[in-house]
GROMACS .gro file of C-alpha atoms in nm:
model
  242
    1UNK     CA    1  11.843   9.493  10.251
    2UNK     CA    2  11.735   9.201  10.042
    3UNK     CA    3  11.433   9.173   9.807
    4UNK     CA    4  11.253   9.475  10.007
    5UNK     CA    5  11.448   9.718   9.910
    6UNK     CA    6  11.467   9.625   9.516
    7UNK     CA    7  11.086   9.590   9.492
    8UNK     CA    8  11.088   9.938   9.577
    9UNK     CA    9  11.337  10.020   9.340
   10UNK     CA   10  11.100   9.805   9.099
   11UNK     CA   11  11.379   9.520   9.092
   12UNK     CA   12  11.360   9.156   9.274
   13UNK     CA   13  11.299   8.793   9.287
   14UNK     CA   14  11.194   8.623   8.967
   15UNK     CA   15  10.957   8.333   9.031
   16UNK     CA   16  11.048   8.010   8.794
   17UNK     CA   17  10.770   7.932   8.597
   18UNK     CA   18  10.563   7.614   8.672
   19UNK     CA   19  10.746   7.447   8.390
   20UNK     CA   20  11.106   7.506   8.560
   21UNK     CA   21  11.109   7.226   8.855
   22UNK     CA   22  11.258   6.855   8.777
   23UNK     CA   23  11.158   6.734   9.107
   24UNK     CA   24  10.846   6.585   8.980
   25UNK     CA   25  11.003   6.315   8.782
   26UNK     CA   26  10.792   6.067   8.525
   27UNK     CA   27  10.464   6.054   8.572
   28UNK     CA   28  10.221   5.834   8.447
   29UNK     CA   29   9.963   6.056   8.321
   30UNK     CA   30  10.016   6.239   7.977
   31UNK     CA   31  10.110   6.610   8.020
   32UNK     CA   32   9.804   6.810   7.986
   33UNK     CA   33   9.847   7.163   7.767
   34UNK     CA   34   9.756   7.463   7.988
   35UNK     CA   35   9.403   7.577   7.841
   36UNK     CA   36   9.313   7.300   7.717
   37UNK     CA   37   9.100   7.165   8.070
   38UNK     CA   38   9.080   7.503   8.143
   39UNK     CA   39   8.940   7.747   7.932
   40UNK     CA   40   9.024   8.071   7.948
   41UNK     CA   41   8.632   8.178   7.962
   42UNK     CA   42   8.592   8.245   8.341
   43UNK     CA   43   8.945   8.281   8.484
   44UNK     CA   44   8.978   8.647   8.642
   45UNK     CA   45   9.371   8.612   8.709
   46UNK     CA   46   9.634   8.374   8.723
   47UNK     CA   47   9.928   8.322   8.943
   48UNK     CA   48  10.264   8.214   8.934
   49UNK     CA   49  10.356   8.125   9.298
   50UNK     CA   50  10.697   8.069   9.483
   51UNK     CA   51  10.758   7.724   9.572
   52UNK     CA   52  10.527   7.572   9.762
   53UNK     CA   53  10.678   7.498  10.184
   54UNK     CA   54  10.691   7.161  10.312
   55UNK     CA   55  10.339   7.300  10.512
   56UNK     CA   56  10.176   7.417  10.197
   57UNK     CA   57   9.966   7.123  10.136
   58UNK     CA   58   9.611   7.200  10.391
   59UNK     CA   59   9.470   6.843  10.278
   60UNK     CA   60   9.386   6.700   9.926
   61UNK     CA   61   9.223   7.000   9.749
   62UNK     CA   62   9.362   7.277   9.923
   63UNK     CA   63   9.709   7.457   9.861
   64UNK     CA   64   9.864   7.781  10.051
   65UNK     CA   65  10.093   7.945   9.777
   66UNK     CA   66  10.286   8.302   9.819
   67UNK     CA   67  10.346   8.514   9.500
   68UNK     CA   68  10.647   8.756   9.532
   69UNK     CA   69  10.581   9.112   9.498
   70UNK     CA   70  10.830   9.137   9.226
   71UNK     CA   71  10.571   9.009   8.989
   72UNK     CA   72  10.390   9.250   8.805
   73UNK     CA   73  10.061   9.192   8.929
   74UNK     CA   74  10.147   9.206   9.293
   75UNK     CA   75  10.395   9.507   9.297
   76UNK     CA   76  10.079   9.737   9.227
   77UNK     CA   77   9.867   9.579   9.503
   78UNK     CA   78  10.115   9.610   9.821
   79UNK     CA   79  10.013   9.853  10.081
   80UNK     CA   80  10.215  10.084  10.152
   81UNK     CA   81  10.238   9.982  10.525
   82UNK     CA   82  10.353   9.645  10.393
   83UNK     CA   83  10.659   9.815  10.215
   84UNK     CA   84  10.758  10.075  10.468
   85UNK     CA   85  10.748   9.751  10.748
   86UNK     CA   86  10.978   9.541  10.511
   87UNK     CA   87  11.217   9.839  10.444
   88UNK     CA   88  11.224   9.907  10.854
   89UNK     CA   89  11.258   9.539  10.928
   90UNK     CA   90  11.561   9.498  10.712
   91UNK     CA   91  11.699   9.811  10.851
   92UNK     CA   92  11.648   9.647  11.176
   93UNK     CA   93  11.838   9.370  11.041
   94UNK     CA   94  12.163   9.553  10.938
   95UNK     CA   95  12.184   9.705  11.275
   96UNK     CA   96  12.113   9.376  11.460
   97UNK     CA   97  11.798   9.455  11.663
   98UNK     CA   98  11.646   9.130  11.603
   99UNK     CA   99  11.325   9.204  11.823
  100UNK     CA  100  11.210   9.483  11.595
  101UNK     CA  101  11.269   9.305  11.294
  102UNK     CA  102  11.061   9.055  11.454
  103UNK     CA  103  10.769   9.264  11.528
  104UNK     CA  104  10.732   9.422  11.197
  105UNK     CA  105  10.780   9.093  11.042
  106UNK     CA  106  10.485   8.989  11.284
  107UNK     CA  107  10.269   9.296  11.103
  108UNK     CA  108  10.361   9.173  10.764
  109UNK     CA  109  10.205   8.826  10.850
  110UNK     CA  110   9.914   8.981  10.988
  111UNK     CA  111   9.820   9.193  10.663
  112UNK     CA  112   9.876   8.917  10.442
  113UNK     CA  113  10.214   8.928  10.328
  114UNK     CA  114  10.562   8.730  10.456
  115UNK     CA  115  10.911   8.748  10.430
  116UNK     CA  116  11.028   8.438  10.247
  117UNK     CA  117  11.386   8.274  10.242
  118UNK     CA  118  11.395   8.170   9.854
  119UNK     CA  119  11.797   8.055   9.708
  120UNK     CA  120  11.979   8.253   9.998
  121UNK     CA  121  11.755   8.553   9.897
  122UNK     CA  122  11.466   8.688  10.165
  123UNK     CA  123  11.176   8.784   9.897
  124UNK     CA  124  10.856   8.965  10.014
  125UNK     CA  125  10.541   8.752   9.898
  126UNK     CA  126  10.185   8.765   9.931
  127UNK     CA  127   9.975   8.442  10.015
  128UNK     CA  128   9.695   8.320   9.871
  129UNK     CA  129   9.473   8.029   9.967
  130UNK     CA  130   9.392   7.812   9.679
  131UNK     CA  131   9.079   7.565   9.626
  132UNK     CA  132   9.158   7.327   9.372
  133UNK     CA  133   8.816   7.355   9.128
  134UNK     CA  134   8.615   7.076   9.019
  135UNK     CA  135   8.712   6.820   9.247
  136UNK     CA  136   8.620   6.736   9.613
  137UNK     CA  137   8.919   6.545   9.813
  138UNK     CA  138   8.822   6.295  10.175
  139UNK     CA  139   8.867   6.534  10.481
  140UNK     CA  140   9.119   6.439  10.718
  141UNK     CA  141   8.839   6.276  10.919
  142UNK     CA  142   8.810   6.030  10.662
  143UNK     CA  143   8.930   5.732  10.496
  144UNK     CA  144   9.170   5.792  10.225
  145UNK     CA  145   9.143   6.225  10.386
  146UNK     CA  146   9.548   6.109  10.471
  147UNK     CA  147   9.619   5.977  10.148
  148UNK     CA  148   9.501   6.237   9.956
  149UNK     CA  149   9.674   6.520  10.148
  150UNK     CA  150  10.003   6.325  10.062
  151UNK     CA  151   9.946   6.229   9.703
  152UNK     CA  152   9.905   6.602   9.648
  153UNK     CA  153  10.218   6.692   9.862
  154UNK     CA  154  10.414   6.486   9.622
  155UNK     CA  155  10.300   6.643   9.317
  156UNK     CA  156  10.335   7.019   9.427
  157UNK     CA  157  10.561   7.050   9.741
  158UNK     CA  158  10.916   7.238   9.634
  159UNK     CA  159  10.731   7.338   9.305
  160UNK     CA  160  10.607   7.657   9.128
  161UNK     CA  161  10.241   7.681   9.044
  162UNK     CA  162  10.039   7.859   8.778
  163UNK     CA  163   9.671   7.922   8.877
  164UNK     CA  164   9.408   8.016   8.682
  165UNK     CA  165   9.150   8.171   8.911
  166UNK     CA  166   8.833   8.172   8.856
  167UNK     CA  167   8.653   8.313   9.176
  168UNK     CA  168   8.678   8.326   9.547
  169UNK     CA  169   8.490   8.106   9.770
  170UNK     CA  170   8.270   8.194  10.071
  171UNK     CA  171   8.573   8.130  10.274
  172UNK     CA  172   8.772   8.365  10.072
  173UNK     CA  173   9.001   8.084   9.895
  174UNK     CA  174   9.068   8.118   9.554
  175UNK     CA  175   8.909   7.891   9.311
  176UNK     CA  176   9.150   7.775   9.093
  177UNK     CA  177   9.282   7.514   8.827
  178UNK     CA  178   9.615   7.445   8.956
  179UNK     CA  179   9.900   7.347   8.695
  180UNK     CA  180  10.259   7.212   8.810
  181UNK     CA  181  10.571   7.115   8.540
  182UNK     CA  182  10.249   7.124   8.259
  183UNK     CA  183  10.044   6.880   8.449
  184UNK     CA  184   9.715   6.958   8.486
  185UNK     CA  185   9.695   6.887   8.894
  186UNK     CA  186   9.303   6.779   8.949
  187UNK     CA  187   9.356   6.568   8.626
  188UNK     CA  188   9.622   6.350   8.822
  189UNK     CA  189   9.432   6.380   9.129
  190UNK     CA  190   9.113   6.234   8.986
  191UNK     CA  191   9.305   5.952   8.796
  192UNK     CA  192   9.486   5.810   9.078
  193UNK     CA  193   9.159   5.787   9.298
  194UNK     CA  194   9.225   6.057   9.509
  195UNK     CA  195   8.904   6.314   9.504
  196UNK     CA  196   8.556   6.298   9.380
  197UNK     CA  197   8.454   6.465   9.058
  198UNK     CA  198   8.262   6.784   9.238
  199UNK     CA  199   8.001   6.844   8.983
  200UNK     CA  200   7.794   7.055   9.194
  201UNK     CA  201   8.027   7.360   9.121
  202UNK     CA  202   8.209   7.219   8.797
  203UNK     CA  203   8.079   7.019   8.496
  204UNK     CA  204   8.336   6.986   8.281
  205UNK     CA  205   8.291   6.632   8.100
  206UNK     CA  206   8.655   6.495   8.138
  207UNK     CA  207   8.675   6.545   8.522
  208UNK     CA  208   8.352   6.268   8.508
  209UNK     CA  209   8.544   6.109   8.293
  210UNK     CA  210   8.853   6.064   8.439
  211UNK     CA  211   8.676   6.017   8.785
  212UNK     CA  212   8.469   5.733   8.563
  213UNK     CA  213   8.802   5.594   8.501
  214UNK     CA  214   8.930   5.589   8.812
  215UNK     CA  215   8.653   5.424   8.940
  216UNK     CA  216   8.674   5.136   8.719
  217UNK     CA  217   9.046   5.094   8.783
  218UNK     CA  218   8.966   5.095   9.148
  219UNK     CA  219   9.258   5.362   9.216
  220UNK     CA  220   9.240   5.537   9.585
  221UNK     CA  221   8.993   5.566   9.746
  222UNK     CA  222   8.775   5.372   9.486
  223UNK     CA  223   8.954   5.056   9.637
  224UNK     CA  224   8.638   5.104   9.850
  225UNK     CA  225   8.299   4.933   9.702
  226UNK     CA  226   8.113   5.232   9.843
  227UNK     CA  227   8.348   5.531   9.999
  228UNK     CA  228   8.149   5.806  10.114
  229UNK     CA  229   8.169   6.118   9.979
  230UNK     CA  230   8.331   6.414  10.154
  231UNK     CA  231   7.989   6.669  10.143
  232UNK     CA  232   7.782   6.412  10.230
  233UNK     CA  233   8.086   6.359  10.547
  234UNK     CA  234   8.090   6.712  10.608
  235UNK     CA  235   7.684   6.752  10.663
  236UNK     CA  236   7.642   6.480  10.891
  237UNK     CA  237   7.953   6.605  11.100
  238UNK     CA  238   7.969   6.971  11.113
  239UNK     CA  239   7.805   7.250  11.009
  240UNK     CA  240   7.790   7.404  10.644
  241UNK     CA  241   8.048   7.242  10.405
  242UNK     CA  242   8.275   7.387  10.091
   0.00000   0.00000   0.00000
């Protein structure tokens, strides 16, 4: 009955670390040591996600990530409507009625959770929105809003996270510093020009720094003798911003 059934039993999936992937390949940006741009000071939890789907990437800051249940955080937090649905569905499944294991998989969605098809194994894994901290990428709207969506699809897409999480933002995304194969993600973002340093909710020195950098390179979107920034976008065309 697949990974349902053994997180019951206290057994599944075992999410690779964000160390495990080779996909990335060289980079050209120095490995950055976890906790070393991100203090510990502040972070309420951290996450180690599955990989991240070809549609995981929202746009240049913003990540959707599921965490299996097997891990130990999660298994405590299921509800328990969550685990009887994913035992019926796969019961469903041995006996072939596809249109019940359909529905219940439609109630799993709809409180949070999915079933996910990880190395021929169906895992049961809770998604989280993630707001990459400190740094504010172009919206789509925008010059360079394409761009950055990509650039960040490179780095993370078919890779495990970790994510330190800080807080939740008034759209109920997690705040996070975002880490994948031991490179520090807004680092690499901010050095190849891809996001603005977002000071008003971060002021750590070296994302100004590497931002400075970037700048004076003229990498991304600092090709641009004047680009306009993405809050300053946002207020002029809708309402409210991030």
């Amino acid at each position: 009955m697949g990974n349902a059934l053994r997180f019951l039993c206290g057994q599944g999936f075992e999410p690779c670390t964000a160390g495990d992937s080779d996909s990335l390949g060289p980079l050209d940006i120095s490995a950055v040591t976890i906790g070393v741009s991100a203090p510990a000071q502040g972070v309420e939890f951290e996450l180690h996600t599955l990989p991240v789907g070809a549609r995981g990437v929202v746009d240049g800051d913003g990540i959707n990530v599921f965490v299996s249940t097997s891990d130990p955080r999660e298994s405590c937090l299921v509800p328990l409507e969550v685990q009887v649905a994913a035992l019926e569905r796969s019961v469903a499944h041995v006996w072939g009625d596809k249109a019940r294991a359909k529905e219940l998989h439609k109630s799993i969605i709809a409180a949070g959770y999915r079933l996910i098809d990880v190395q021929n194994e169906e895992v049961l894994a809770r998604k989280y929105r993630i707001r990459l901290r400190g740094i504010d990428a172009p919206e789509a709207g925008m010059p360079y809003g394409k761009e950055a969506k990509e650039e960040l699809a490179k780095i993370v897409q078919g890779n495990c996270l970790r994510v330190h999480v800080y807080n939740k933002d008034r759209y109920d995304r997690c705040v996070g510093d975002v880490y994948c194969d031991g490179i520090f993600v807004q680092e690499l973002m901010l050095k190849r020009g891809m996001a603005w340093h977002y000071k008003f909710y971060d002021q750590r020195a070296e994302f100004a720094e590497w931002e400075e950098n970037a700048r004076a390179e003229r990498n991304g979107l600092w090709a641009s003798p004047n680009p306009e920034k993405p809050w300053e976008w946002r207020r002029k065309n809708r309402r409210g911003g991030r």
